[in-house]
mmCIF file of C-alpha atoms in Angstrom:
data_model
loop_
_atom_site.group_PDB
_atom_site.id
_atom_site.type_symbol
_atom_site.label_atom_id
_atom_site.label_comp_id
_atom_site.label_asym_id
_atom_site.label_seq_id
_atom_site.Cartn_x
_atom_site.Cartn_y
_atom_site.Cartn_z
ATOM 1 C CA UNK A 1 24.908 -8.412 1.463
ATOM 2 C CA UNK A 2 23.903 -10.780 -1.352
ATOM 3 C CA UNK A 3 22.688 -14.167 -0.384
ATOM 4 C CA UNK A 4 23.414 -17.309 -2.775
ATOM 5 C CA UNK A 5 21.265 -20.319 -3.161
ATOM 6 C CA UNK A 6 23.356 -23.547 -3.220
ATOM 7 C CA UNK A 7 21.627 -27.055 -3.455
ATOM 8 C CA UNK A 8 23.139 -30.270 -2.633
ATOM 9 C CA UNK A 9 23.977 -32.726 -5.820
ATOM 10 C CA UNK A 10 24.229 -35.581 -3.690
ATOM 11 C CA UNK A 11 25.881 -36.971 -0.328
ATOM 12 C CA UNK A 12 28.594 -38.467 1.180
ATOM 13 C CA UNK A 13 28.169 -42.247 2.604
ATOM 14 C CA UNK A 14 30.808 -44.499 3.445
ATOM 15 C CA UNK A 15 30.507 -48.543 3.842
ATOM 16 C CA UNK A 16 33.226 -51.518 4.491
ATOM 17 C CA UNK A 17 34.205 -50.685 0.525
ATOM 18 C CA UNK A 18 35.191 -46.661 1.666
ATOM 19 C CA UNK A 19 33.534 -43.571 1.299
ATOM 20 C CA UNK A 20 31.865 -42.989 -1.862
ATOM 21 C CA UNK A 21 29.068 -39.900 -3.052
ATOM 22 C CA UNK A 22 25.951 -40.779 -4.013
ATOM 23 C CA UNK A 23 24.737 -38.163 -6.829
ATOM 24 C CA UNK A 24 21.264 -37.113 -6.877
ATOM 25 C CA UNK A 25 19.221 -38.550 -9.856
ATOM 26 C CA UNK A 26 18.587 -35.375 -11.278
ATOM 27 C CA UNK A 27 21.875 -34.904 -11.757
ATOM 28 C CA UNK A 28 22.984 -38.380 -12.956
ATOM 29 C CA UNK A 29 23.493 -36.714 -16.392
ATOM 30 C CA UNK A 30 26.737 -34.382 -15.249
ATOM 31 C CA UNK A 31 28.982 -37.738 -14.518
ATOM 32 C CA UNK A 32 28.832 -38.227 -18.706
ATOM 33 C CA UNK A 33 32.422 -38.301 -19.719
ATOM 34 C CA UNK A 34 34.021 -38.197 -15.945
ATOM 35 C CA UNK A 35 35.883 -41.914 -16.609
ATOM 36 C CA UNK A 36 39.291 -41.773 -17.119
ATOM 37 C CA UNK A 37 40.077 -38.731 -14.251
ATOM 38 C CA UNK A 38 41.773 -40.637 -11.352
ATOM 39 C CA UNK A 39 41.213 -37.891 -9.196
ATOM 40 C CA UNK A 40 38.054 -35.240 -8.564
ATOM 41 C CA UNK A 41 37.825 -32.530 -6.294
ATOM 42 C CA UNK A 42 34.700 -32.498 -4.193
ATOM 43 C CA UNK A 43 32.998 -29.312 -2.778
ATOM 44 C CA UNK A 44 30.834 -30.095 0.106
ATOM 45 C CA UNK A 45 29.056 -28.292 3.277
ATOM 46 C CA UNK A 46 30.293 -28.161 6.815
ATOM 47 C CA UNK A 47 26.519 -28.908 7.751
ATOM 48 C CA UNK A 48 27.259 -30.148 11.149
ATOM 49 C CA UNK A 49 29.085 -26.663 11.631
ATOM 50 C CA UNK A 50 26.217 -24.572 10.198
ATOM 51 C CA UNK A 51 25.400 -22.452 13.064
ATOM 52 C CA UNK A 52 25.972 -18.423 13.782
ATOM 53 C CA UNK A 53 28.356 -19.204 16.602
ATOM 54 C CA UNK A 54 30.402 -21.203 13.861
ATOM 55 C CA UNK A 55 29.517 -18.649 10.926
ATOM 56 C CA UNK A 56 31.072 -15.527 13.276
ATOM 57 C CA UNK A 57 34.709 -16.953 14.175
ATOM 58 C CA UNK A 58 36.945 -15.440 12.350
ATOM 59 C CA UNK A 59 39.996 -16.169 14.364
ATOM 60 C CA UNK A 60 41.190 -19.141 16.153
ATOM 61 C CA UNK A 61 44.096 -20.047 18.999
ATOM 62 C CA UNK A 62 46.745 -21.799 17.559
ATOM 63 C CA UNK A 63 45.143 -24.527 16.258
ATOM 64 C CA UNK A 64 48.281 -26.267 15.200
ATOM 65 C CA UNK A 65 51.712 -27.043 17.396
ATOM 66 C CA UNK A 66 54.281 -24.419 16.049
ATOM 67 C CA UNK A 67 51.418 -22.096 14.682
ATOM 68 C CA UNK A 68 51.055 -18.559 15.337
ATOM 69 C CA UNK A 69 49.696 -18.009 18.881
ATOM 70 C CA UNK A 70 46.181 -16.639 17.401
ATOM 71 C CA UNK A 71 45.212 -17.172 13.272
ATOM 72 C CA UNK A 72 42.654 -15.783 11.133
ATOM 73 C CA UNK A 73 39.918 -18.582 9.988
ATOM 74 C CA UNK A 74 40.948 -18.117 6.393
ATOM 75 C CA UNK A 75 44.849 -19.506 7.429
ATOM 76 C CA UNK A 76 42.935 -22.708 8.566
ATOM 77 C CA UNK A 77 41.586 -25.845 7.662
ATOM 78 C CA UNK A 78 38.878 -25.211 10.180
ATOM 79 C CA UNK A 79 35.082 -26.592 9.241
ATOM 80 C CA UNK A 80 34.174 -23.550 11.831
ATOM 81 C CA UNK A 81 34.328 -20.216 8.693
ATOM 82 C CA UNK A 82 31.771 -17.849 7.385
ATOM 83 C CA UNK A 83 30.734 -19.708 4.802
ATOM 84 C CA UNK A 84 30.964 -23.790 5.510
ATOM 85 C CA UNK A 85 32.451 -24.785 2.142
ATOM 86 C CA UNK A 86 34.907 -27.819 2.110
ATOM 87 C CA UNK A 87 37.214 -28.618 -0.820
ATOM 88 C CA UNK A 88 38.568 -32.447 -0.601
ATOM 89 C CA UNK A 89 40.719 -33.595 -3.795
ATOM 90 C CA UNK A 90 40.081 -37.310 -3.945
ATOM 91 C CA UNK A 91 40.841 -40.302 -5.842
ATOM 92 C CA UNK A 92 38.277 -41.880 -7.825
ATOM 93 C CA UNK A 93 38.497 -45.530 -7.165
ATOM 94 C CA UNK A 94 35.190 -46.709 -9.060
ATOM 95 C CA UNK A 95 32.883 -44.996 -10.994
ATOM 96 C CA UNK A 96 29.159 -46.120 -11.675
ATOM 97 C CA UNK A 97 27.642 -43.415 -13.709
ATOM 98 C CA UNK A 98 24.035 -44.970 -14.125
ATOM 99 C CA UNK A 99 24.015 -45.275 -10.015
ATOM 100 C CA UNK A 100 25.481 -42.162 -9.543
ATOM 101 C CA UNK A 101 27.971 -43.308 -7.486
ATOM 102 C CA UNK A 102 31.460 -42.223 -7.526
ATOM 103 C CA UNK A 103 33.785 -44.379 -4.999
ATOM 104 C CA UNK A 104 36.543 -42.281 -3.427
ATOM 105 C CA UNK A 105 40.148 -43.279 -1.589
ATOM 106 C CA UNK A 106 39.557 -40.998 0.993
ATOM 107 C CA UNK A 107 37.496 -37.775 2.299
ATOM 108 C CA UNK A 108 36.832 -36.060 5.225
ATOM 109 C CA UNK A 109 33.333 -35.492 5.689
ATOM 110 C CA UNK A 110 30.652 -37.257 7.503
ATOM 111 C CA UNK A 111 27.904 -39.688 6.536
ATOM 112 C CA UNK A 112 25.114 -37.760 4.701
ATOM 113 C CA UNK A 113 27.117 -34.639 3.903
ATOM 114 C CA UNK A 114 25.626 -32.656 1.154
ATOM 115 C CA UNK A 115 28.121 -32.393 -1.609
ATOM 116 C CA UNK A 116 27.784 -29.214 -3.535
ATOM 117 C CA UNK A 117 30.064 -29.873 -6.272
ATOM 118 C CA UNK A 118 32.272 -31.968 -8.521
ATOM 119 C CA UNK A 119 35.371 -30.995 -10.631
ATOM 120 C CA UNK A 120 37.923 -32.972 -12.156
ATOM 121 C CA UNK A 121 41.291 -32.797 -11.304
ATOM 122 C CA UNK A 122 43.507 -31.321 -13.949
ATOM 123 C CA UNK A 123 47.423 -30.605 -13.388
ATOM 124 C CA UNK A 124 47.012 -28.035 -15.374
ATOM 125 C CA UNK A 125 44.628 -25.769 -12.802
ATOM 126 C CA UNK A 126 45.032 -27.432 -9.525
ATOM 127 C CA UNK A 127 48.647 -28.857 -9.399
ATOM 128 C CA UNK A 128 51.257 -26.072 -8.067
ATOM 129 C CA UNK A 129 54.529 -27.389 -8.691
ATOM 130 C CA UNK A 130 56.352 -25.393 -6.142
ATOM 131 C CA UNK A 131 53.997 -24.130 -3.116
ATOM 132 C CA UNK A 132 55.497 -21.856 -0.473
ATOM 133 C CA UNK A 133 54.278 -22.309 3.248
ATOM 134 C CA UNK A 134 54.992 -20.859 6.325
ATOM 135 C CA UNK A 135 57.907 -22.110 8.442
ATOM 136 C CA UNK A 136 55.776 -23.626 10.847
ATOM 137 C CA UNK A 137 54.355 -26.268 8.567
ATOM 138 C CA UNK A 138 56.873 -26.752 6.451
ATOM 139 C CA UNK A 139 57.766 -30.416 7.686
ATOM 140 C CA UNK A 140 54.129 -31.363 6.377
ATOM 141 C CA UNK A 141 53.240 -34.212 3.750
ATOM 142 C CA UNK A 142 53.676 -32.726 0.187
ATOM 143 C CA UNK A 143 51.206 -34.547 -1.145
ATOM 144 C CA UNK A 144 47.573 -36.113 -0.435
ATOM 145 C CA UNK A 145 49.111 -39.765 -0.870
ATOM 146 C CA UNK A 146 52.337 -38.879 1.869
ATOM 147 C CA UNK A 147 49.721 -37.165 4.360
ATOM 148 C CA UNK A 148 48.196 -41.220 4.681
ATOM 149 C CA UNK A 149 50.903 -42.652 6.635
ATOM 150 C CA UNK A 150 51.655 -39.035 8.229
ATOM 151 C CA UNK A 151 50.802 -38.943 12.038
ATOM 152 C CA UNK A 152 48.624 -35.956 12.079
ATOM 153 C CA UNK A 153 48.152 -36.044 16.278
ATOM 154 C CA UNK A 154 51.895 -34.390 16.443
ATOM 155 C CA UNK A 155 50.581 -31.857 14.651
ATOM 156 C CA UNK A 156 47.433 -30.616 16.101
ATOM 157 C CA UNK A 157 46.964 -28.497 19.272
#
């Protein structure tokens, strides 16, 4: 098996002005020319997952109400996957490039998670215009800014 080396470019923090990623000096320079893209996607590491017993599941019971009875990791959300790679799309609500700080709407990962990556968000490569799902979430939001105000604890197991 090959083995890749990964290494954090900065971390997630979040305050009373909302979450926000604090890039690593080193790599201050990459945010040149990021202003103007309302919305990045953001690679980060399950870290609190990062374990073998986490690493080995590779299917899951029905971790959402109308779901399959059992589903393979990869049909999943789950932070619990071989390799603990998140993708959040986010909004940029502030940008500091000489801090390194990039102030987000919204993400889901903890204080002090290692972001491994930033890329803007282009309709052109990441907007589908017509994705198909199964049945079973179907009724979902269609979009980041619907899933806000959707209650998300009729949906989980």
């Amino acid at each position: 098996m090959n083995h890749f080396q990964v290494n954090p470019i900065g971390t997630i923090h979040h305050s009373e002005e909302g979450p926000c990623i604090r890039v690593d000096n080193a790599y201050i320079p990459a945010l040149k020319a990021l202003e103007g893209f309302s919305h990045i996607n953001v690679i980060w590491w399950f870290d609190r997952l990062d374990d073998e017993k986490s690493r080995s599941l590779l299917q899951t019971e029905q971790p959402y109400k109308g779901a399959p009875a059992v589903m393979g990791i990869f049909a999943t959300r789950s932070p619990q996957r071989p390799n603990p790679l998140a993708l959040t799309a986010s909004q940029v609500t502030g940008l500091d490039p000489e801090a390194g700080i990039i102030r987000l709407a919204f993400i889901d990962a903890k204080e002090n998670t290692p972001v491994l990556d930033i890329k803007p968000y282009t309709p052109s490569f990441d907007r589908i215009e017509h994705p198909g799902v199964p049945a079973w979430c179907s009724h979902w939001p269609r979009s980041s800014e619907e899933s806000a105000e959707f209650d998300w604890d009729e949906v989980f197991s």
